[in-house]
Short mmCIF file of C-alpha atoms in Angstrom, two decimals:
data_model
loop_
_atom_site.label_atom_id
_atom_site.label_comp_id
_atom_site.label_asym_id
_atom_site.label_seq_id
_atom_site.Cartn_x
_atom_site.Cartn_y
_atom_site.Cartn_z
CA LYS A 1 -76.06 -216.79 59.96
CA PRO A 2 -76.18 -215.74 63.60
CA ARG A 3 -79.95 -215.13 63.66
CA ALA A 4 -81.01 -217.78 61.15
CA GLU A 5 -84.00 -219.89 62.14
CA THR A 6 -83.54 -223.62 62.62
CA LEU A 7 -84.87 -225.62 59.67
CA THR A 8 -86.97 -228.55 60.83
CA ILE A 9 -87.46 -231.27 58.23
CA LYS A 10 -90.86 -232.98 58.63
CA GLY A 11 -90.71 -235.36 55.70
CA GLY A 12 -89.47 -235.85 52.18
CA LYS A 13 -87.55 -238.39 50.14
CA ILE A 14 -84.36 -238.86 48.16
CA VAL A 15 -84.71 -239.85 44.50
CA LEU A 16 -81.90 -240.76 42.09
CA ASP A 17 -83.11 -241.36 38.52
CA ASP A 18 -80.74 -242.91 35.96
CA VAL A 19 -77.68 -241.22 37.49
CA LYS A 20 -74.27 -241.66 35.85
CA PHE A 21 -70.91 -240.52 37.20
CA SER A 22 -67.26 -240.84 36.14
CA TYR A 23 -64.12 -239.70 37.93
CA ILE A 24 -62.29 -240.13 34.60
CA SER A 25 -64.09 -239.76 31.27
CA ASP A 26 -64.83 -243.07 29.51
CA HIS A 27 -64.47 -244.97 32.83
CA PRO A 28 -67.89 -244.89 34.55
CA ALA A 29 -67.90 -245.35 38.31
CA ILE A 30 -71.71 -245.31 38.45
CA CYS A 31 -73.81 -246.16 35.41
CA GLY A 32 -77.57 -245.64 35.43
CA ILE A 33 -78.44 -246.05 39.12
CA SER A 34 -81.98 -245.32 40.27
CA LEU A 35 -82.92 -245.23 43.94
CA LEU A 36 -85.89 -244.08 46.03
CA VAL A 37 -85.50 -243.54 49.78
CA PRO A 38 -88.83 -242.59 51.40
CA SER A 39 -88.98 -240.27 54.38
CA GLY A 40 -88.14 -241.95 57.66
CA GLN A 41 -86.56 -245.00 56.05
CA LEU A 42 -83.10 -246.27 56.88
CA VAL A 43 -81.09 -247.56 53.93
CA ALA A 44 -77.76 -249.37 54.02
CA LEU A 45 -75.44 -249.46 51.03
CA VAL A 46 -73.28 -252.57 51.32
CA GLY A 47 -70.61 -254.03 49.09
CA PRO A 48 -66.91 -254.58 48.78
CA SER A 49 -64.33 -251.82 48.89
CA GLY A 50 -64.41 -249.83 45.67
CA ALA A 51 -67.99 -250.83 44.76
CA GLY A 52 -69.21 -247.20 44.74
CA LYS A 53 -71.00 -246.83 48.07
CA SER A 54 -69.37 -243.50 48.94
CA THR A 55 -69.66 -242.33 45.35
CA ILE A 56 -73.43 -242.79 45.48
CA LEU A 57 -73.62 -240.65 48.62
CA ASN A 58 -71.45 -237.99 47.00
CA LEU A 59 -73.83 -237.71 44.03
CA ILE A 60 -75.75 -235.06 45.94
CA PRO A 61 -75.33 -232.60 44.26
CA GLN A 62 -75.71 -234.59 41.07
CA LYS A 63 -73.36 -235.01 38.15
CA THR A 64 -75.63 -236.38 35.38
CA GLY A 65 -79.11 -237.76 35.71
CA LEU A 66 -81.63 -236.52 38.22
CA VAL A 67 -81.09 -236.36 41.96
CA PHE A 68 -83.97 -234.94 43.97
CA LEU A 69 -84.12 -234.06 47.64
CA LEU A 70 -87.83 -233.61 48.26
CA LEU A 71 -88.26 -232.11 51.70
CA LYS A 72 -91.30 -231.00 53.66
CA TYR A 73 -90.69 -228.33 56.31
#
């Protein structure tokens, strides 16, 4: 919005809890991943092509399981 205030994030964390995702039913791309990224931490997802790195990032918003963005502003 033209007059919207800038949101300043002062802390928080990203939590994935037992998240599952499939592009095609019965063929899971991600199966039961849990991850905690504390505020201010840098995390690298590494692996070969097709391992699911981009899929994990695209889980926000979630598909199944719990994905939390806990922000302090």
